[in-house]
Amino acid sequence: MSDSTAEYFSVVLQPDEDESISHYLGRWKRQEVVSLSSIGSLSRQLKLGTAMSRWEKFYLNPFPTLKQLEQLGKVMGIEGDRLLLMFPPKGEPINVRIIRLCCACYDEAPYHRMKWQFQSTAACEKHQLRLLYKCPNCEVHLPIPAEWESGRCRKCQMLFRSMIKHQKTARTYDLMDTSVST
Ligand SMILES: [Zn+2]
Ligand SMILES: [Zn+2]
């Protein structure tokens, strides 16, 4: 990587606690200093190919290597180890196509938490609410977190934070359940 590339990405975007890799990559790519062409040349230079777009969809097989994360982290200005924390722990089963959301958490801080995708998570422990996986108004599934720029349903435009009244109270078994809540 040349020094001139590093200059493009001198602004470090701080990740939030438990922010998922998909949400973080989306935020990172939408920064003004990051253009589509620079992402393309970044991909080529780092030989990450389509890895970044797979990670946005939580396609994590093969799991990212520490070398890939260190290369990407160097460009983003954060440690490869910190990037790794935005992925599920290796071996933790996750939901890939069904994106989930606790609107109460989102209202407090608008980002997607990695643990919502764990198959072992059926509810938000903090708010004792079951997670939503589709818009309660139009029933469209939630978009991948990389596309959560507006915090709204992509079809009916309902705000994520106003979906909270549709979240059901979690019962004890939800907090231990391993299946997707319905
Ligand atoms: Zn919550
Ligand atoms: Zn909707």
PDB file of C-alpha atoms and ligand atoms in Angstrom:
ATOM      1  CA  MET A   1       0.000   0.000   0.000  1.00  0.00           C
ATOM      2  CA  SER A   2       1.305   3.429  -0.904  1.00  0.00           C
ATOM      3  CA  ASP A   3       1.503   6.330   1.527  1.00  0.00           C
ATOM      4  CA  SER A   4      -0.867   8.372  -0.617  1.00  0.00           C
ATOM      5  CA  THR A   5      -3.660   5.856   0.007  1.00  0.00           C
ATOM      6  CA  ALA A   6      -3.213   6.114   3.746  1.00  0.00           C
ATOM      7  CA  GLU A   7      -3.815   9.859   3.566  1.00  0.00           C
ATOM      8  CA  TYR A   8      -7.335   9.334   2.258  1.00  0.00           C
ATOM      9  CA  PHE A   9      -8.287   7.538   5.415  1.00  0.00           C
ATOM     10  CA  SER A  10      -6.673   9.693   8.046  1.00  0.00           C
ATOM     11  CA  VAL A  11      -9.958  10.138   9.916  1.00  0.00           C
ATOM     12  CA  VAL A  12     -10.488   7.303  12.362  1.00  0.00           C
ATOM     13  CA  LEU A  13     -14.080   6.226  12.825  1.00  0.00           C
ATOM     14  CA  GLN A  14     -14.532   4.927  16.362  1.00  0.00           C
ATOM     15  CA  PRO A  15     -16.556   1.725  16.632  1.00  0.00           C
ATOM     16  CA  ASP A  16     -19.339   1.559  19.219  1.00  0.00           C
ATOM     17  CA  GLU A  17     -19.532  -1.133  21.867  1.00  0.00           C
ATOM     18  CA  ASP A  18     -20.615  -4.438  20.290  1.00  0.00           C
ATOM     19  CA  GLU A  19     -21.215  -2.699  16.952  1.00  0.00           C
ATOM     20  CA  SER A  20     -21.444  -5.345  14.226  1.00  0.00           C
ATOM     21  CA  ILE A  21     -18.956  -5.435  11.361  1.00  0.00           C
ATOM     22  CA  SER A  22     -21.763  -4.903   8.856  1.00  0.00           C
ATOM     23  CA  HIS A  23     -22.928  -1.720  10.550  1.00  0.00           C
ATOM     24  CA  TYR A  24     -19.401  -0.422  10.974  1.00  0.00           C
ATOM     25  CA  LEU A  25     -18.410  -1.050   7.337  1.00  0.00           C
ATOM     26  CA  GLY A  26     -21.549   0.756   6.195  1.00  0.00           C
ATOM     27  CA  ARG A  27     -20.748   3.778   8.337  1.00  0.00           C
ATOM     28  CA  TRP A  28     -17.135   3.736   7.266  1.00  0.00           C
ATOM     29  CA  LYS A  29     -17.966   3.620   3.557  1.00  0.00           C
ATOM     30  CA  ARG A  30     -20.440   6.503   3.849  1.00  0.00           C
ATOM     31  CA  GLN A  31     -17.809   8.876   5.210  1.00  0.00           C
ATOM     32  CA  GLU A  32     -17.172  11.784   2.872  1.00  0.00           C
ATOM     33  CA  VAL A  33     -13.478  10.999   2.661  1.00  0.00           C
ATOM     34  CA  VAL A  34     -14.152   7.480   1.389  1.00  0.00           C
ATOM     35  CA  SER A  35     -15.203   7.343  -2.256  1.00  0.00           C
ATOM     36  CA  LEU A  36     -16.377   4.310  -4.182  1.00  0.00           C
ATOM     37  CA  SER A  37     -13.262   4.346  -6.349  1.00  0.00           C
ATOM     38  CA  SER A  38     -11.047   4.390  -3.287  1.00  0.00           C
ATOM     39  CA  ILE A  39     -12.930   1.379  -1.915  1.00  0.00           C
ATOM     40  CA  GLY A  40     -12.351  -0.372  -5.236  1.00  0.00           C
ATOM     41  CA  SER A  41      -8.647   0.353  -5.261  1.00  0.00           C
ATOM     42  CA  LEU A  42      -8.478  -0.517  -1.579  1.00  0.00           C
ATOM     43  CA  SER A  43      -9.999  -3.908  -2.308  1.00  0.00           C
ATOM     44  CA  ARG A  44      -7.527  -4.531  -5.081  1.00  0.00           C
ATOM     45  CA  GLN A  45      -4.538  -3.351  -3.117  1.00  0.00           C
ATOM     46  CA  LEU A  46      -5.405  -5.409  -0.103  1.00  0.00           C
ATOM     47  CA  LYS A  47      -6.490  -8.345  -2.267  1.00  0.00           C
ATOM     48  CA  LEU A  48      -9.592  -8.560  -0.106  1.00  0.00           C
ATOM     49  CA  GLY A  49     -11.652  -9.050  -3.260  1.00  0.00           C
ATOM     50  CA  THR A  50     -15.285  -9.234  -2.309  1.00  0.00           C
ATOM     51  CA  ALA A  51     -14.526 -10.000   1.341  1.00  0.00           C
ATOM     52  CA  MET A  52     -15.836  -6.676   2.618  1.00  0.00           C
ATOM     53  CA  SER A  53     -19.180  -7.035   0.880  1.00  0.00           C
ATOM     54  CA  ARG A  54     -19.482 -10.608   2.179  1.00  0.00           C
ATOM     55  CA  TRP A  55     -18.789  -9.429   5.731  1.00  0.00           C
ATOM     56  CA  GLU A  56     -21.527  -6.818   5.373  1.00  0.00           C
ATOM     57  CA  LYS A  57     -23.933  -9.695   4.789  1.00  0.00           C
ATOM     58  CA  PHE A  58     -22.438 -11.735   7.664  1.00  0.00           C
ATOM     59  CA  TYR A  59     -21.173 -14.347   5.223  1.00  0.00           C
ATOM     60  CA  LEU A  60     -18.268 -15.384   7.400  1.00  0.00           C
ATOM     61  CA  ASN A  61     -17.209 -18.628   5.778  1.00  0.00           C
ATOM     62  CA  PRO A  62     -14.267 -18.499   5.350  1.00  0.00           C
ATOM     63  CA  PHE A  63     -13.782 -16.566   8.560  1.00  0.00           C
ATOM     64  CA  PRO A  64     -11.578 -13.460   8.112  1.00  0.00           C
ATOM     65  CA  THR A  65      -7.928 -13.997   8.872  1.00  0.00           C
ATOM     66  CA  LEU A  66      -6.055 -11.784  11.283  1.00  0.00           C
ATOM     67  CA  LYS A  67      -3.822 -10.778   8.380  1.00  0.00           C
ATOM     68  CA  GLN A  68      -6.823  -9.478   6.398  1.00  0.00           C
ATOM     69  CA  LEU A  69      -8.078  -7.573   9.419  1.00  0.00           C
ATOM     70  CA  GLU A  70      -4.682  -6.056  10.106  1.00  0.00           C
ATOM     71  CA  GLN A  71      -4.407  -4.895   6.483  1.00  0.00           C
ATOM     72  CA  LEU A  72      -7.858  -3.346   6.551  1.00  0.00           C
ATOM     73  CA  GLY A  73      -7.279  -1.923  10.024  1.00  0.00           C
ATOM     74  CA  LYS A  74      -4.124  -0.218   8.828  1.00  0.00           C
ATOM     75  CA  VAL A  75      -6.142   1.665   6.226  1.00  0.00           C
ATOM     76  CA  MET A  76      -8.978   2.450   8.632  1.00  0.00           C
ATOM     77  CA  GLY A  77      -6.614   3.510  11.376  1.00  0.00           C
ATOM     78  CA  ILE A  78      -7.756   0.936  13.912  1.00  0.00           C
ATOM     79  CA  GLU A  79      -6.202  -2.255  15.230  1.00  0.00           C
ATOM     80  CA  GLY A  80      -6.952  -5.569  13.527  1.00  0.00           C
ATOM     81  CA  ASP A  81      -7.843  -6.923  16.976  1.00  0.00           C
ATOM     82  CA  ARG A  82     -10.502  -4.227  17.357  1.00  0.00           C
ATOM     83  CA  LEU A  83     -11.975  -5.114  13.964  1.00  0.00           C
ATOM     84  CA  LEU A  84     -12.071  -8.733  15.055  1.00  0.00           C
ATOM     85  CA  LEU A  85     -14.256  -7.742  18.032  1.00  0.00           C
ATOM     86  CA  MET A  86     -16.940  -6.611  15.577  1.00  0.00           C
ATOM     87  CA  PHE A  87     -17.271 -10.177  14.287  1.00  0.00           C
ATOM     88  CA  PRO A  88     -18.986 -12.950  16.233  1.00  0.00           C
ATOM     89  CA  PRO A  89     -16.584 -15.076  18.262  1.00  0.00           C
ATOM     90  CA  LYS A  90     -15.310 -17.901  16.054  1.00  0.00           C
ATOM     91  CA  GLY A  91     -17.706 -20.845  16.284  1.00  0.00           C
ATOM     92  CA  GLU A  92     -20.646 -18.768  17.595  1.00  0.00           C
ATOM     93  CA  PRO A  93     -23.643 -19.726  15.396  1.00  0.00           C
ATOM     94  CA  ILE A  94     -25.313 -16.649  13.921  1.00  0.00           C
ATOM     95  CA  ASN A  95     -28.375 -15.798  11.862  1.00  0.00           C
ATOM     96  CA  VAL A  96     -27.180 -14.709   8.445  1.00  0.00           C
ATOM     97  CA  ARG A  97     -30.246 -13.734   6.418  1.00  0.00           C
ATOM     98  CA  ILE A  98     -32.495 -12.671   9.265  1.00  0.00           C
ATOM     99  CA  ILE A  99     -31.334  -9.335  10.633  1.00  0.00           C
ATOM    100  CA  ARG A 100     -32.610  -8.548  14.108  1.00  0.00           C
ATOM    101  CA  LEU A 101     -33.161  -5.423  16.133  1.00  0.00           C
ATOM    102  CA  CYS A 102     -33.972  -4.216  19.649  1.00  0.00           C
ATOM    103  CA  CYS A 103     -35.608  -0.846  19.033  1.00  0.00           C
ATOM    104  CA  ALA A 104     -35.089   0.223  22.652  1.00  0.00           C
ATOM    105  CA  CYS A 105     -31.326  -0.244  22.291  1.00  0.00           C
ATOM    106  CA  TYR A 106     -31.439   1.462  18.897  1.00  0.00           C
ATOM    107  CA  ASP A 107     -33.241   4.429  20.411  1.00  0.00           C
ATOM    108  CA  GLU A 108     -30.464   4.765  23.004  1.00  0.00           C
ATOM    109  CA  ALA A 109     -27.689   4.471  20.418  1.00  0.00           C
ATOM    110  CA  PRO A 110     -28.500   3.932  16.734  1.00  0.00           C
ATOM    111  CA  TYR A 111     -26.378   0.994  15.603  1.00  0.00           C
ATOM    112  CA  HIS A 112     -26.691  -2.752  15.103  1.00  0.00           C
ATOM    113  CA  ARG A 113     -25.288  -4.936  17.903  1.00  0.00           C
ATOM    114  CA  MET A 114     -23.416  -8.063  16.869  1.00  0.00           C
ATOM    115  CA  LYS A 115     -24.988 -10.151  19.617  1.00  0.00           C
ATOM    116  CA  TRP A 116     -28.478  -9.682  18.117  1.00  0.00           C
ATOM    117  CA  GLN A 117     -27.392 -12.043  15.335  1.00  0.00           C
ATOM    118  CA  PHE A 118     -26.261 -14.821  17.654  1.00  0.00           C
ATOM    119  CA  GLN A 119     -28.589 -17.798  17.404  1.00  0.00           C
ATOM    120  CA  SER A 120     -28.308 -18.029  21.175  1.00  0.00           C
ATOM    121  CA  THR A 121     -29.831 -14.537  21.545  1.00  0.00           C
ATOM    122  CA  ALA A 122     -33.621 -14.508  21.299  1.00  0.00           C
ATOM    123  CA  ALA A 123     -34.242 -11.372  23.301  1.00  0.00           C
ATOM    124  CA  CYS A 124     -32.585  -8.227  24.577  1.00  0.00           C
ATOM    125  CA  GLU A 125     -31.447  -8.922  28.110  1.00  0.00           C
ATOM    126  CA  LYS A 126     -31.151  -5.238  28.907  1.00  0.00           C
ATOM    127  CA  HIS A 127     -34.714  -4.315  27.987  1.00  0.00           C
ATOM    128  CA  GLN A 128     -36.282  -7.751  28.425  1.00  0.00           C
ATOM    129  CA  LEU A 129     -37.803  -7.476  24.967  1.00  0.00           C
ATOM    130  CA  ARG A 130     -37.895  -9.971  22.112  1.00  0.00           C
ATOM    131  CA  LEU A 131     -36.017  -8.893  19.006  1.00  0.00           C
ATOM    132  CA  LEU A 132     -37.790  -7.762  15.840  1.00  0.00           C
ATOM    133  CA  TYR A 133     -36.714  -9.275  12.530  1.00  0.00           C
ATOM    134  CA  LYS A 134     -39.214  -7.592  10.215  1.00  0.00           C
ATOM    135  CA  CYS A 135     -41.077  -4.325   9.986  1.00  0.00           C
ATOM    136  CA  PRO A 136     -44.227  -4.609  12.140  1.00  0.00           C
ATOM    137  CA  ASN A 137     -46.062  -2.305   9.728  1.00  0.00           C
ATOM    138  CA  CYS A 138     -45.330  -3.795   6.277  1.00  0.00           C
ATOM    139  CA  GLU A 139     -43.611  -7.082   7.277  1.00  0.00           C
ATOM    140  CA  VAL A 140     -40.564  -6.510   5.075  1.00  0.00           C
ATOM    141  CA  HIS A 141     -37.400  -8.009   6.529  1.00  0.00           C
ATOM    142  CA  LEU A 142     -34.856  -5.614   7.952  1.00  0.00           C
ATOM    143  CA  PRO A 143     -32.019  -4.624   5.592  1.00  0.00           C
ATOM    144  CA  ILE A 144     -28.423  -5.577   6.317  1.00  0.00           C
ATOM    145  CA  PRO A 145     -26.988  -3.225   8.976  1.00  0.00           C
ATOM    146  CA  ALA A 146     -24.532  -1.726   6.460  1.00  0.00           C
ATOM    147  CA  GLU A 147     -27.640  -0.106   4.925  1.00  0.00           C
ATOM    148  CA  TRP A 148     -29.077   1.309   8.139  1.00  0.00           C
ATOM    149  CA  GLU A 149     -28.222   4.860   7.259  1.00  0.00           C
ATOM    150  CA  SER A 150     -31.682   6.315   7.791  1.00  0.00           C
ATOM    151  CA  GLY A 151     -32.805   3.972  10.584  1.00  0.00           C
ATOM    152  CA  ARG A 152     -36.064   3.279   8.778  1.00  0.00           C
ATOM    153  CA  CYS A 153     -37.880   0.427   7.065  1.00  0.00           C
ATOM    154  CA  ARG A 154     -36.769   0.514   3.442  1.00  0.00           C
ATOM    155  CA  LYS A 155     -40.333   0.002   2.178  1.00  0.00           C
ATOM    156  CA  CYS A 156     -42.776   1.915   4.382  1.00  0.00           C
ATOM    157  CA  GLN A 157     -40.183   4.232   5.972  1.00  0.00           C
ATOM    158  CA  MET A 158     -41.311   3.461   9.514  1.00  0.00           C
ATOM    159  CA  LEU A 159     -38.599   4.566  11.941  1.00  0.00           C
ATOM    160  CA  PHE A 160     -36.836   1.727  13.783  1.00  0.00           C
ATOM    161  CA  ARG A 161     -37.218   3.534  17.084  1.00  0.00           C
ATOM    162  CA  SER A 162     -40.976   3.845  16.647  1.00  0.00           C
ATOM    163  CA  MET A 163     -41.260   0.057  16.211  1.00  0.00           C
ATOM    164  CA  ILE A 164     -40.609  -0.389  19.926  1.00  0.00           C
ATOM    165  CA  LYS A 165     -44.297  -0.663  20.799  1.00  0.00           C
ATOM    166  CA  HIS A 166     -44.443  -3.821  18.683  1.00  0.00           C
ATOM    167  CA  GLN A 167     -41.674  -5.596  20.586  1.00  0.00           C
ATOM    168  CA  LYS A 168     -43.076  -8.268  22.838  1.00  0.00           C
ATOM    169  CA  THR A 169     -41.931  -8.657  26.404  1.00  0.00           C
ATOM    170  CA  ALA A 170     -39.406 -11.448  26.752  1.00  0.00           C
ATOM    171  CA  ARG A 171     -40.139 -14.322  29.051  1.00  0.00           C
ATOM    172  CA  THR A 172     -37.493 -16.302  30.844  1.00  0.00           C
ATOM    173  CA  TYR A 173     -37.433 -18.986  28.187  1.00  0.00           C
ATOM    174  CA  ASP A 174     -36.757 -16.396  25.443  1.00  0.00           C
ATOM    175  CA  LEU A 175     -33.615 -15.334  27.194  1.00  0.00           C
ATOM    176  CA  MET A 176     -32.396 -18.918  27.027  1.00  0.00           C
ATOM    177  CA  ASP A 177     -33.999 -19.921  23.725  1.00  0.00           C
ATOM    178  CA  THR A 178     -31.743 -20.827  20.808  1.00  0.00           C
ATOM    179  CA  SER A 179     -34.241 -20.411  17.970  1.00  0.00           C
ATOM    180  CA  VAL A 180     -35.367 -17.296  16.143  1.00  0.00           C
ATOM    181  CA  SER A 181     -38.249 -15.600  17.932  1.00  0.00           C
ATOM    182  CA  THR A 182     -41.412 -15.156  15.908  1.00  0.00           C
TER     183      THR A 182
HETATM  184 ZN    ZN B   1     -32.478  -3.597  24.020  1.00  0.00          ZN
HETATM  185 ZN    ZN B   2     -42.134  -1.284   6.748  1.00  0.00          ZN
END
